[in-house]
PDB file of C-alpha atoms in Angstrom:
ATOM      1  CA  UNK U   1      89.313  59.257 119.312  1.00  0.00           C
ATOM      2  CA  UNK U   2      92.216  61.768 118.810  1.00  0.00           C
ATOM      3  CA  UNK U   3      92.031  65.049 116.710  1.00  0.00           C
ATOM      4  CA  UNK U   4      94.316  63.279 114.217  1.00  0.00           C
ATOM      5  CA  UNK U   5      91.303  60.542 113.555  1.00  0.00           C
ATOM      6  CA  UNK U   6      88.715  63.272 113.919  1.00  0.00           C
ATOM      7  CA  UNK U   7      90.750  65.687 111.487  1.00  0.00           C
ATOM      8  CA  UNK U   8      90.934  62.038 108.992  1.00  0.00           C
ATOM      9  CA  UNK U   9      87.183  61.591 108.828  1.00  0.00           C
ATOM     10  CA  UNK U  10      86.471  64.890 106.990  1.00  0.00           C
ATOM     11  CA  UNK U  11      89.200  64.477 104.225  1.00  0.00           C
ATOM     12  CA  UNK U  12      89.773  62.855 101.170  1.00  0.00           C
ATOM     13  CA  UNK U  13      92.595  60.894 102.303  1.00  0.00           C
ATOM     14  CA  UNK U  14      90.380  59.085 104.670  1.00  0.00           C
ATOM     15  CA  UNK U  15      87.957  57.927 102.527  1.00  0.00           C
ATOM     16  CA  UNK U  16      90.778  56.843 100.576  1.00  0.00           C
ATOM     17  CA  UNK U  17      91.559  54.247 102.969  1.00  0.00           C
ATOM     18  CA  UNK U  18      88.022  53.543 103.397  1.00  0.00           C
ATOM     19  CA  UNK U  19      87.625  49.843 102.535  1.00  0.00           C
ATOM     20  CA  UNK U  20      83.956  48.997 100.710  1.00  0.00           C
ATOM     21  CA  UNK U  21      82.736  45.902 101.439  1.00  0.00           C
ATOM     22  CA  UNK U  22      80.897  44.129  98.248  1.00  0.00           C
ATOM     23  CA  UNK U  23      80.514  40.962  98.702  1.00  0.00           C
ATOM     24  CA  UNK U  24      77.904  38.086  97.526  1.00  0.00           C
ATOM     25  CA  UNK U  25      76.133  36.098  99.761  1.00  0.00           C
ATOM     26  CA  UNK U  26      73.776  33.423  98.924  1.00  0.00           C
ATOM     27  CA  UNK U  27      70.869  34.449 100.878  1.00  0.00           C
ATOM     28  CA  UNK U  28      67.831  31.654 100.979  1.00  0.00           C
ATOM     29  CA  UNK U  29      64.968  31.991 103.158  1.00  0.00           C
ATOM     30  CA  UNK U  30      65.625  29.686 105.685  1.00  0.00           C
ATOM     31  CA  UNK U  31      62.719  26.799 107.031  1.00  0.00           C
ATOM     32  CA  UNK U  32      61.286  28.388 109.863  1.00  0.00           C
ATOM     33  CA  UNK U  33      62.902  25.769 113.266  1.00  0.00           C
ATOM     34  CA  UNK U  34      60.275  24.357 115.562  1.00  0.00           C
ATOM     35  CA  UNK U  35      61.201  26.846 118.070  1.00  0.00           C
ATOM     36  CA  UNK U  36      58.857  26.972 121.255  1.00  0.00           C
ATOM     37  CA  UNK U  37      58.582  30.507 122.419  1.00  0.00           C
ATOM     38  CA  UNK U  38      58.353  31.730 125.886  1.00  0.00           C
ATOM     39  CA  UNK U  39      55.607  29.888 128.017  1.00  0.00           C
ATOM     40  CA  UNK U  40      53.366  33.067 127.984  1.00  0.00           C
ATOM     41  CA  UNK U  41      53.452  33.456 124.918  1.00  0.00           C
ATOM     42  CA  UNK U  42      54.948  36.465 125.054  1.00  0.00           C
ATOM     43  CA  UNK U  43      55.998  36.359 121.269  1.00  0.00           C
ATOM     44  CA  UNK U  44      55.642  35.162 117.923  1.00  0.00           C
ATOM     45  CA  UNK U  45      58.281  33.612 115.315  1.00  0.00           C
ATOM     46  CA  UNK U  46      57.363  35.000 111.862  1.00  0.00           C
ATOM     47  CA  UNK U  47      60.500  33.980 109.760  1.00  0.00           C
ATOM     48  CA  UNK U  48      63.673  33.265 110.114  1.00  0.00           C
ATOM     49  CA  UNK U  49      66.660  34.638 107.558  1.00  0.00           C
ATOM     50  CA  UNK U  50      70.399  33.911 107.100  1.00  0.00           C
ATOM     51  CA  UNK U  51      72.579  36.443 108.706  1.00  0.00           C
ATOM     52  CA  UNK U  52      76.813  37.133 108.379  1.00  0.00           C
ATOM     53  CA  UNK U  53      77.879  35.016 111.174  1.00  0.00           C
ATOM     54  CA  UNK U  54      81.285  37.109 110.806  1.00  0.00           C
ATOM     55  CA  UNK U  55      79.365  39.989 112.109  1.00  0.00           C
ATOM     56  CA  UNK U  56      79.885  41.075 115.267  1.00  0.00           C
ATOM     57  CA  UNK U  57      76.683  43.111 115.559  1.00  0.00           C
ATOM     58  CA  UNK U  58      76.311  46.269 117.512  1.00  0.00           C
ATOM     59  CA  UNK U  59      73.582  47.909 115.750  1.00  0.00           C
ATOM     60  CA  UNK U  60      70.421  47.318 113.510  1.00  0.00           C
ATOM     61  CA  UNK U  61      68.194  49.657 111.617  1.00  0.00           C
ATOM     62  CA  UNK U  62      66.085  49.148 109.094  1.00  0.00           C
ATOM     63  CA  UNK U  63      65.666  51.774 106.218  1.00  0.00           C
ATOM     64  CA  UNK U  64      64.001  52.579 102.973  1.00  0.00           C
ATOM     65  CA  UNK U  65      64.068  48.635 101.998  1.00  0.00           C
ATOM     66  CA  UNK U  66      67.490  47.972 103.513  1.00  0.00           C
ATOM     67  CA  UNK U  67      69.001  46.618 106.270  1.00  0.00           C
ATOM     68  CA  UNK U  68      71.701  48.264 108.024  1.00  0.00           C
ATOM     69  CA  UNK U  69      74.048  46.748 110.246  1.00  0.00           C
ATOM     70  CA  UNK U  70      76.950  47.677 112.363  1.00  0.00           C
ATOM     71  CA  UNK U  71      80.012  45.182 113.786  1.00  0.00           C
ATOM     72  CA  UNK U  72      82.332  46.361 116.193  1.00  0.00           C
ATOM     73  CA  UNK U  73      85.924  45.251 117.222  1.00  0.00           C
ATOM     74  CA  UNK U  74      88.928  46.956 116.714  1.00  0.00           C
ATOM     75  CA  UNK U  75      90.668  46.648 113.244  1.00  0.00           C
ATOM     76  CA  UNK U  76      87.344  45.139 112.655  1.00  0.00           C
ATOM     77  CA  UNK U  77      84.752  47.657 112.294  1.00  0.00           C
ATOM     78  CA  UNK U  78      82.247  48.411 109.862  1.00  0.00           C
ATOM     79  CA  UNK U  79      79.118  49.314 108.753  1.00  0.00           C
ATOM     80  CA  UNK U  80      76.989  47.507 106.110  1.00  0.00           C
ATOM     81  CA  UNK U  81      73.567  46.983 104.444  1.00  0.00           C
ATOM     82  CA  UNK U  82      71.637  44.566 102.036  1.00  0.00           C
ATOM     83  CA  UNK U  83      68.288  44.697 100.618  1.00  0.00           C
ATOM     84  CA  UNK U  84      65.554  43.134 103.199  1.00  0.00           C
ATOM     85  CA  UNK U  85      64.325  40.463 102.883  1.00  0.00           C
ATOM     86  CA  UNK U  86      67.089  39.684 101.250  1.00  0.00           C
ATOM     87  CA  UNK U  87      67.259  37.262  98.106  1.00  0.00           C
ATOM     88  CA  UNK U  88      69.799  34.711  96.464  1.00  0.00           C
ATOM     89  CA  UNK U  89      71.169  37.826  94.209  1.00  0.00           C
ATOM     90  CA  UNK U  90      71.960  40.755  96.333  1.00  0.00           C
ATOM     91  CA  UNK U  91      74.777  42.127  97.517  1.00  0.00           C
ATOM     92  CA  UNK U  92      76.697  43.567 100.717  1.00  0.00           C
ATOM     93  CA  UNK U  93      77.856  46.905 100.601  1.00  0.00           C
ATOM     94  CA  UNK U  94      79.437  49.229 103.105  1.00  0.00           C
ATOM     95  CA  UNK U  95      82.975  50.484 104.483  1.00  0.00           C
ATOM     96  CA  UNK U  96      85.174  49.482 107.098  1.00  0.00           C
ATOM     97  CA  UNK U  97      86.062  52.132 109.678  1.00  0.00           C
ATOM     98  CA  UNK U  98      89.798  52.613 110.826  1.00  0.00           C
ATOM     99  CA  UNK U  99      91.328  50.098 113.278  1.00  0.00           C
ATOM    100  CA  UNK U 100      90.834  52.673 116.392  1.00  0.00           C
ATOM    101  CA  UNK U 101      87.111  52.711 116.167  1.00  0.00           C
ATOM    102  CA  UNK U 102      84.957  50.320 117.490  1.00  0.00           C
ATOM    103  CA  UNK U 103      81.359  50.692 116.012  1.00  0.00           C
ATOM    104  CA  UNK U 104      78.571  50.466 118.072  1.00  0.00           C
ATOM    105  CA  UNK U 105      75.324  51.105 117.873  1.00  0.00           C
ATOM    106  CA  UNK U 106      73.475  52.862 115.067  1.00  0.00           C
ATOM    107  CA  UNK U 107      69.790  54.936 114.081  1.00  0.00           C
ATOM    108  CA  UNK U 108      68.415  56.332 111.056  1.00  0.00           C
ATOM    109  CA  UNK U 109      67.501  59.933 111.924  1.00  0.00           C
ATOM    110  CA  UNK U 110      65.981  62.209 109.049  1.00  0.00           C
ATOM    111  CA  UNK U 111      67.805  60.425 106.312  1.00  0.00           C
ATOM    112  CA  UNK U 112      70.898  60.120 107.984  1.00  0.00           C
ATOM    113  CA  UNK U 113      72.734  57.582 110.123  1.00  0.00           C
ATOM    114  CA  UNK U 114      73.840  58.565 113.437  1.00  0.00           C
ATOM    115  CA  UNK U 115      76.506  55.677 114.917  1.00  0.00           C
ATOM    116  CA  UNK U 116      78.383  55.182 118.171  1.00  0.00           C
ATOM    117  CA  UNK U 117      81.689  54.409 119.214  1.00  0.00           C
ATOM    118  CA  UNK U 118      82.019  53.190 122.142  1.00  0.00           C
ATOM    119  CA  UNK U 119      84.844  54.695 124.505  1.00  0.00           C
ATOM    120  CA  UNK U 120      85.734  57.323 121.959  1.00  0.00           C
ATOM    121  CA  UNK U 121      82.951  59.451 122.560  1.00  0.00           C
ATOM    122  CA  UNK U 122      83.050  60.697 119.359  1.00  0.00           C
ATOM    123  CA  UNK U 123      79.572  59.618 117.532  1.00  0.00           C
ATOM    124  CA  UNK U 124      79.110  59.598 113.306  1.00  0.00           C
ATOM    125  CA  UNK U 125      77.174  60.873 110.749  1.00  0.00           C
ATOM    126  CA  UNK U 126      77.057  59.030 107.655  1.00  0.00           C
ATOM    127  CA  UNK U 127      75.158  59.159 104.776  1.00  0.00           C
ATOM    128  CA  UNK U 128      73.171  55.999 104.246  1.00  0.00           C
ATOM    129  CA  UNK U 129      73.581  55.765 100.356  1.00  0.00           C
ATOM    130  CA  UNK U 130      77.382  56.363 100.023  1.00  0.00           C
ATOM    131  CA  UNK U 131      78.712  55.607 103.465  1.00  0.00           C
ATOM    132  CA  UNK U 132      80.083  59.295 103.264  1.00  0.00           C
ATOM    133  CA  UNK U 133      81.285  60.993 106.436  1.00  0.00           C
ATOM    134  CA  UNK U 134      78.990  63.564 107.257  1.00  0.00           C
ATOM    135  CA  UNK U 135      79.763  65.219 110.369  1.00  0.00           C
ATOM    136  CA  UNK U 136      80.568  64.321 114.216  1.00  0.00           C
ATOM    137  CA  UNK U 137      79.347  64.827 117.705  1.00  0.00           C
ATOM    138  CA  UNK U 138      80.548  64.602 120.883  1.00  0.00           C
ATOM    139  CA  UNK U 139      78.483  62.347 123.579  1.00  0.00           C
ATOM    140  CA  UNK U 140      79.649  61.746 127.252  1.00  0.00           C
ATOM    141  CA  UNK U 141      80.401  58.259 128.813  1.00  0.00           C
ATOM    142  CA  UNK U 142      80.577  55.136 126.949  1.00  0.00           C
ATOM    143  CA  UNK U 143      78.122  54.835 123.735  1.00  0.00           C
ATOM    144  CA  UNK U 144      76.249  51.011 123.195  1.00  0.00           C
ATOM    145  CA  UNK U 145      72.953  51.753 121.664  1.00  0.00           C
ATOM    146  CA  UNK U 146      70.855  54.493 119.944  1.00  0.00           C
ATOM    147  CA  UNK U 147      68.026  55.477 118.995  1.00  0.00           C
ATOM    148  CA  UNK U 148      65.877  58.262 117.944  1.00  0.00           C
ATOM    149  CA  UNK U 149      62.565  59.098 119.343  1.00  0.00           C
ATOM    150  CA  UNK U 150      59.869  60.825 117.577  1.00  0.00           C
ATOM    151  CA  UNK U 151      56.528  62.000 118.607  1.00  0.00           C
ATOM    152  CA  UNK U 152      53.938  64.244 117.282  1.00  0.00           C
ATOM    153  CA  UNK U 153      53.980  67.427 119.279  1.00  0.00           C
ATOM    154  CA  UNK U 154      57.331  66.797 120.962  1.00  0.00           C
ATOM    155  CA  UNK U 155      60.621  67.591 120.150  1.00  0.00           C
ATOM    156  CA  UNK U 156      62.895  65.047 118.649  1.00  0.00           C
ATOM    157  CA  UNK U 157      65.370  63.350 120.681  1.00  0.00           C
ATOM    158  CA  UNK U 158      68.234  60.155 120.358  1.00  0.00           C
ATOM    159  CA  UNK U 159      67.983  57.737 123.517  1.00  0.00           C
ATOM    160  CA  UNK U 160      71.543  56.273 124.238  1.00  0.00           C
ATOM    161  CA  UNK U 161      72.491  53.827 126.703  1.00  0.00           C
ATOM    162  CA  UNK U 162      76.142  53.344 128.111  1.00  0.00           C
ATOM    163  CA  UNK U 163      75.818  50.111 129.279  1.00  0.00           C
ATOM    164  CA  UNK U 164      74.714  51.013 133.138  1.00  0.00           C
ATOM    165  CA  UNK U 165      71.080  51.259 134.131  1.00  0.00           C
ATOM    166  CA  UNK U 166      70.965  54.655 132.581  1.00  0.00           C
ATOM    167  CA  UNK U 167      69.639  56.470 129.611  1.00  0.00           C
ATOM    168  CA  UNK U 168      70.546  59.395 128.303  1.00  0.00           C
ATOM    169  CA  UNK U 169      68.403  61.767 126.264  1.00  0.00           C
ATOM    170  CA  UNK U 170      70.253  63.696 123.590  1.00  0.00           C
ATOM    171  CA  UNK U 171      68.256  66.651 122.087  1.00  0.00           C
ATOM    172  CA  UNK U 172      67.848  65.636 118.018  1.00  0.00           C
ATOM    173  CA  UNK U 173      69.019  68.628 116.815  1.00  0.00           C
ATOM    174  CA  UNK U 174      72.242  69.254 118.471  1.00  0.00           C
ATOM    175  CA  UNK U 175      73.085  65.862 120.419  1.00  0.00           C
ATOM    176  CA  UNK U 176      73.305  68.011 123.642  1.00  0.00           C
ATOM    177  CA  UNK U 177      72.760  65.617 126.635  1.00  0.00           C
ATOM    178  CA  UNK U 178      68.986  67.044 127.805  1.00  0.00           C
ATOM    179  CA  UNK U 179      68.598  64.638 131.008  1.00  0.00           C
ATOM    180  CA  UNK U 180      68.639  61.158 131.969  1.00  0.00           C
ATOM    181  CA  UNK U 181      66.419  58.366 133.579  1.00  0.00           C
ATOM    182  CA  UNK U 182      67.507  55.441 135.598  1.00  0.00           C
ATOM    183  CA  UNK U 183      65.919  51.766 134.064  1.00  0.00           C
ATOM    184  CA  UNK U 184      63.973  49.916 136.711  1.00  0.00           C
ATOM    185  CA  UNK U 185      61.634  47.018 137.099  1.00  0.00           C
ATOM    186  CA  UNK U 186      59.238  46.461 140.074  1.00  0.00           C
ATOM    187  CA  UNK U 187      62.119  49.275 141.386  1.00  0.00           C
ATOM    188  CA  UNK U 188      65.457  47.255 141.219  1.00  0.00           C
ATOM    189  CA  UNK U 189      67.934  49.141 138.798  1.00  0.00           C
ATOM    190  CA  UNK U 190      68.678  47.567 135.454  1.00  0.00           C
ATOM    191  CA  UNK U 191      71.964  47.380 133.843  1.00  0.00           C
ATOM    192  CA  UNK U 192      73.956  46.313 131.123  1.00  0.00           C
ATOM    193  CA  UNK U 193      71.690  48.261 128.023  1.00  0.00           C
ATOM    194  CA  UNK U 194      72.908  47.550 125.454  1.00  0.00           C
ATOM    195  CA  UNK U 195      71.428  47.714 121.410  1.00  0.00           C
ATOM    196  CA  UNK U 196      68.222  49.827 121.470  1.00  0.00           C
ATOM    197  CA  UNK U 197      65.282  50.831 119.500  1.00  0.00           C
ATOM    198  CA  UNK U 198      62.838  53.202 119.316  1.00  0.00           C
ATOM    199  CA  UNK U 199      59.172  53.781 118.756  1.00  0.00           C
ATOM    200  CA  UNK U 200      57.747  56.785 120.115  1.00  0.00           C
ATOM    201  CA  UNK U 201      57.875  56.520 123.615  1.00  0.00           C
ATOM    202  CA  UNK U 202      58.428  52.847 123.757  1.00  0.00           C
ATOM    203  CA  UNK U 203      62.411  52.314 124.013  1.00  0.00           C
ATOM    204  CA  UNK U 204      63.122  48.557 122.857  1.00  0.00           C
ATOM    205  CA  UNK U 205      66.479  47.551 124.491  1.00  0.00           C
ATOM    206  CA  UNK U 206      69.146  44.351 124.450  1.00  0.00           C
ATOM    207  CA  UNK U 207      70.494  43.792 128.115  1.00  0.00           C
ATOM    208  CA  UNK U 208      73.971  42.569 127.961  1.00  0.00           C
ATOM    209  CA  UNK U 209      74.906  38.843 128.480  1.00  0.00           C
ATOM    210  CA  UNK U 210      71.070  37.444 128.774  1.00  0.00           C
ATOM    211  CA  UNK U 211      68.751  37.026 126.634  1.00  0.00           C
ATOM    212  CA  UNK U 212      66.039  39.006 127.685  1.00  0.00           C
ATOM    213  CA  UNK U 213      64.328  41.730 125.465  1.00  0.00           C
ATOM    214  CA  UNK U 214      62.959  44.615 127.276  1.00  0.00           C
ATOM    215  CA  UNK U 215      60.260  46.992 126.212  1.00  0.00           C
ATOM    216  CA  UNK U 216      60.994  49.922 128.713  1.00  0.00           C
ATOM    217  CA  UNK U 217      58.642  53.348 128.922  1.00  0.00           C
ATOM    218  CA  UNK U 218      61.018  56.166 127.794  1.00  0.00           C
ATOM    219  CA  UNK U 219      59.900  58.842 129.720  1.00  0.00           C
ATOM    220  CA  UNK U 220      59.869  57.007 133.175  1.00  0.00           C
ATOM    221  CA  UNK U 221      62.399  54.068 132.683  1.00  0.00           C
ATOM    222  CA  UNK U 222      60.075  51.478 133.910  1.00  0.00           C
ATOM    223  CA  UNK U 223      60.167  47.917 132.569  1.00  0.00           C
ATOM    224  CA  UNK U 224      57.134  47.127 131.335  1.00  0.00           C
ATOM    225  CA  UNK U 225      57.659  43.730 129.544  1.00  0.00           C
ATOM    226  CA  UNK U 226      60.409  41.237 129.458  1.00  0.00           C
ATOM    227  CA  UNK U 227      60.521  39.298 126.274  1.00  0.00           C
ATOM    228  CA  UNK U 228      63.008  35.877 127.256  1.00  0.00           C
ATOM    229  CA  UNK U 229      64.020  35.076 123.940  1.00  0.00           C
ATOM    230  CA  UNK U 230      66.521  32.205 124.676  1.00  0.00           C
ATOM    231  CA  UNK U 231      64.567  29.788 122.140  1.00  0.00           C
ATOM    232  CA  UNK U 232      65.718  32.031 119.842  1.00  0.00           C
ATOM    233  CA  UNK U 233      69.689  31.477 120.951  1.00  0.00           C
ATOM    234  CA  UNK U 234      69.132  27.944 121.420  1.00  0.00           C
ATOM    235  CA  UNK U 235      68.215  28.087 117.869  1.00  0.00           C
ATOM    236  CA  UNK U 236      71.058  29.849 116.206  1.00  0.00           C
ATOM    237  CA  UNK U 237      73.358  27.683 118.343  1.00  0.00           C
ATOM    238  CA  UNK U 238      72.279  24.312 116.758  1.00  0.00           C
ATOM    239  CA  UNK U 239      73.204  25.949 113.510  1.00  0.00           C
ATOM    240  CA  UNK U 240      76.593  27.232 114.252  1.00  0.00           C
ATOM    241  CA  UNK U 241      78.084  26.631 117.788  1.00  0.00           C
ATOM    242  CA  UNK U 242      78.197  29.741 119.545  1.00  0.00           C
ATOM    243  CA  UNK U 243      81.185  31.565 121.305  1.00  0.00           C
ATOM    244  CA  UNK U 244      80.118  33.517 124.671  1.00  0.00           C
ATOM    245  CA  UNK U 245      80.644  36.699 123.545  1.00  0.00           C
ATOM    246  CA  UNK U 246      77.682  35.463 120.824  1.00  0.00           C
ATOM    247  CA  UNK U 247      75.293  37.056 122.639  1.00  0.00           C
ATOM    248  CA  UNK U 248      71.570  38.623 121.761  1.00  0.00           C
ATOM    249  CA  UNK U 249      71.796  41.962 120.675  1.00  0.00           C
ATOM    250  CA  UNK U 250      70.504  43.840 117.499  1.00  0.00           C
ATOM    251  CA  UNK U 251      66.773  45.144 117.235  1.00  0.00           C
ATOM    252  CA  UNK U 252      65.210  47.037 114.391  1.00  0.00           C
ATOM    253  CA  UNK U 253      61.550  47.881 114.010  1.00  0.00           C
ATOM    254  CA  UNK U 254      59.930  47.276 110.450  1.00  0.00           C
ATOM    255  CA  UNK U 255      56.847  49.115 110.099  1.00  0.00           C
ATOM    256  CA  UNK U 256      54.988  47.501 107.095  1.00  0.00           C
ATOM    257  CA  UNK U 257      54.086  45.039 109.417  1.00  0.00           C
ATOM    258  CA  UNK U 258      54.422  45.614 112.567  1.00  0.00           C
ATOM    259  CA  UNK U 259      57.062  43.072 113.409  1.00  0.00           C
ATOM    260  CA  UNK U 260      60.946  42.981 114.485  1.00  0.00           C
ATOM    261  CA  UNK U 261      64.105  42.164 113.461  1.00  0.00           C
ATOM    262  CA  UNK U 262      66.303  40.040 116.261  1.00  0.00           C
ATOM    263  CA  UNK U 263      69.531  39.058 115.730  1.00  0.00           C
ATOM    264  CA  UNK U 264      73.371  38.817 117.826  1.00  0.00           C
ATOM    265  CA  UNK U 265      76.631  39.088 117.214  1.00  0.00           C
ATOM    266  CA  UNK U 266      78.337  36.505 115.770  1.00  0.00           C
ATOM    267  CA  UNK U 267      75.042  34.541 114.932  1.00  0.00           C
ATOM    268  CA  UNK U 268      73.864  32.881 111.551  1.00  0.00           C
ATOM    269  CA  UNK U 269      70.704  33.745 111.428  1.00  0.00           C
ATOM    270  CA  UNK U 270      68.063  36.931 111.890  1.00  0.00           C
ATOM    271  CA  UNK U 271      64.415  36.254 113.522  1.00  0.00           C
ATOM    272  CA  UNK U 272      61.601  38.314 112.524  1.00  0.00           C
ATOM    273  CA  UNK U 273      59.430  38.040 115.562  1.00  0.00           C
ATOM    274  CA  UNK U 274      55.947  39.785 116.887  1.00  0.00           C
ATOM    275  CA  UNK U 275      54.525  40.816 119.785  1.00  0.00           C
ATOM    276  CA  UNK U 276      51.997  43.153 121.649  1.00  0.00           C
ATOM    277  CA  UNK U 277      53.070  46.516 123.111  1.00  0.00           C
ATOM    278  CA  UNK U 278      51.834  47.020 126.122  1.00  0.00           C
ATOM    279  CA  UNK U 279      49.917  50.249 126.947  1.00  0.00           C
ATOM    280  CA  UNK U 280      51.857  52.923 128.111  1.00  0.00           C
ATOM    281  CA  UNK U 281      51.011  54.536 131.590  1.00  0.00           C
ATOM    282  CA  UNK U 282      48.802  57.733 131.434  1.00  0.00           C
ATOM    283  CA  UNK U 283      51.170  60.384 133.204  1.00  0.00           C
ATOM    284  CA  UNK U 284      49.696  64.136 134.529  1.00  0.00           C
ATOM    285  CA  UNK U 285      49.572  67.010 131.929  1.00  0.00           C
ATOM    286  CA  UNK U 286      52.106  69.857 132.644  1.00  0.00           C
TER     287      UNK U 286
END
């Protein structure tokens, strides 16, 4: 992102430009398919709900009632939100980024949304009610996913991945890189992170180009379940045919029930699934 763009996003005659997106879209609960999930078990389908299949989701977050939702592509990006679960009558809002951005993935931090852009390394802060700039920070490498991790006790920190097998941990009140940790299961390296999501220590991550959904102990790395959620695809594929860049990603926690939201780019519809956490690993005291 050059200074030019940087220097735009703080001044009137950006926002100016900025494009809000209202439109109405006639949401229905949709018939929950006869989907079989994964021969373990491993999850459950709750509901299923319409979803923009324009959207080219990078991001998911769900916050205060709402549903947030950023789609990349340049000349294409923006960031949106709707009331969840969403009904016949509501309507889209957001704004549309300029056509050198490429959104990526997004978190709700302290009232705030904190977004990616990809190879710009240039990250946003944007107020969730207005879609108002707020401020920017620098990251290093690539940004894909975020997401902010918060435990009692412990300083606050953002986990971001960059596509690789690595995550980085940025400290919460500065976005200063603090360290990273390498994502491995049964000790084989893990790439291609994508969309993530976090809950306390637990880090909730897309993996490029499959459809697995891995549930990955943040302060090791270590895989420590593998959610295959291709019923899922197979599903949003009979409604609309997908393209192969249609892939899984987007993952937001939603607390009042202790479910999640599952969606991917391009696709027509959102999954609310469920599943058990496993227990995290008892590590030495310091």
């Amino acid at each position: 992102m050059t200074e030019t763009v940087l220097n735009a996003l703080s001044t009137n005659s950006f926002r100016a430009t900025m494009r809000v997106v209202r439109r109405l879209f006639a949401f229905a609960i949709l018939a929950i398919p006869d989907i079989a999930c994964a021969d373990d078990a491993s999850y459950q389908l709750l509901n299923t709900y319409p979803h923009e299949p324009a959207l080219f989701t990078q991001g998911l977050e769900l916050y205060q009632g709402k549903l947030y939702e950023s789609s990349g592509l340049y000349g294409h990006s923006k960031i949106i939100a709707r009331k969840f679960p969403p009904s016949a009558t509501d309507s889209i809002t957001g704004t549309a980024l300029p056509a050198n951005i490429f959104a990526e993935g997004i978190s709700q931090y302290r009232g705030k949304l904190y977004m990616l852009t990809w190879r710009a390394g240039r990250g946003l802060i944007i107020d969730p009610q207005h879609f108002k700039l707020l401020g920017v920070f620098p990251y290093q490498g690539q940004g894909w996913g975020l997401c902010a991790s918060i435990v009692e006790g412990r300083a606050d920190h953002f986990v971001m991945s960059n596509g690789s097998d690595q995550l980085q941990r940025l400290a919460a009140d500065t976005m200063k890189l603090l360290s990273t940790v390498s994502v491995k299961e049964d000790g084989k390296a893990i790439d291609n992170l994508n969309e993530l999501e976090c809950l306390g220590d637990y880090v909730v991550a897309n993996q490029w180009h499959t459809n697995n959904l891995l549930i990955i102990d943040g302060r090791s790395g270590e895989v420590l379940k593998k959610l295959d959620l291709s019923a899922l695809a197979s599903a949003a594929n009979k409604t609309t045919p997908l393209v192969p860049e249609a892939v899984l990603n987007g993952v937001a926690y939603d607390a009042s029930n202790d479910s999640w939201l599952v969606t991917g780019k391009l696709w027509p519809t959102i999954f609310r699934i469920k599943f058990t956490l496993p227990a995290l690993p008892l590590q030495p005291s310091t």
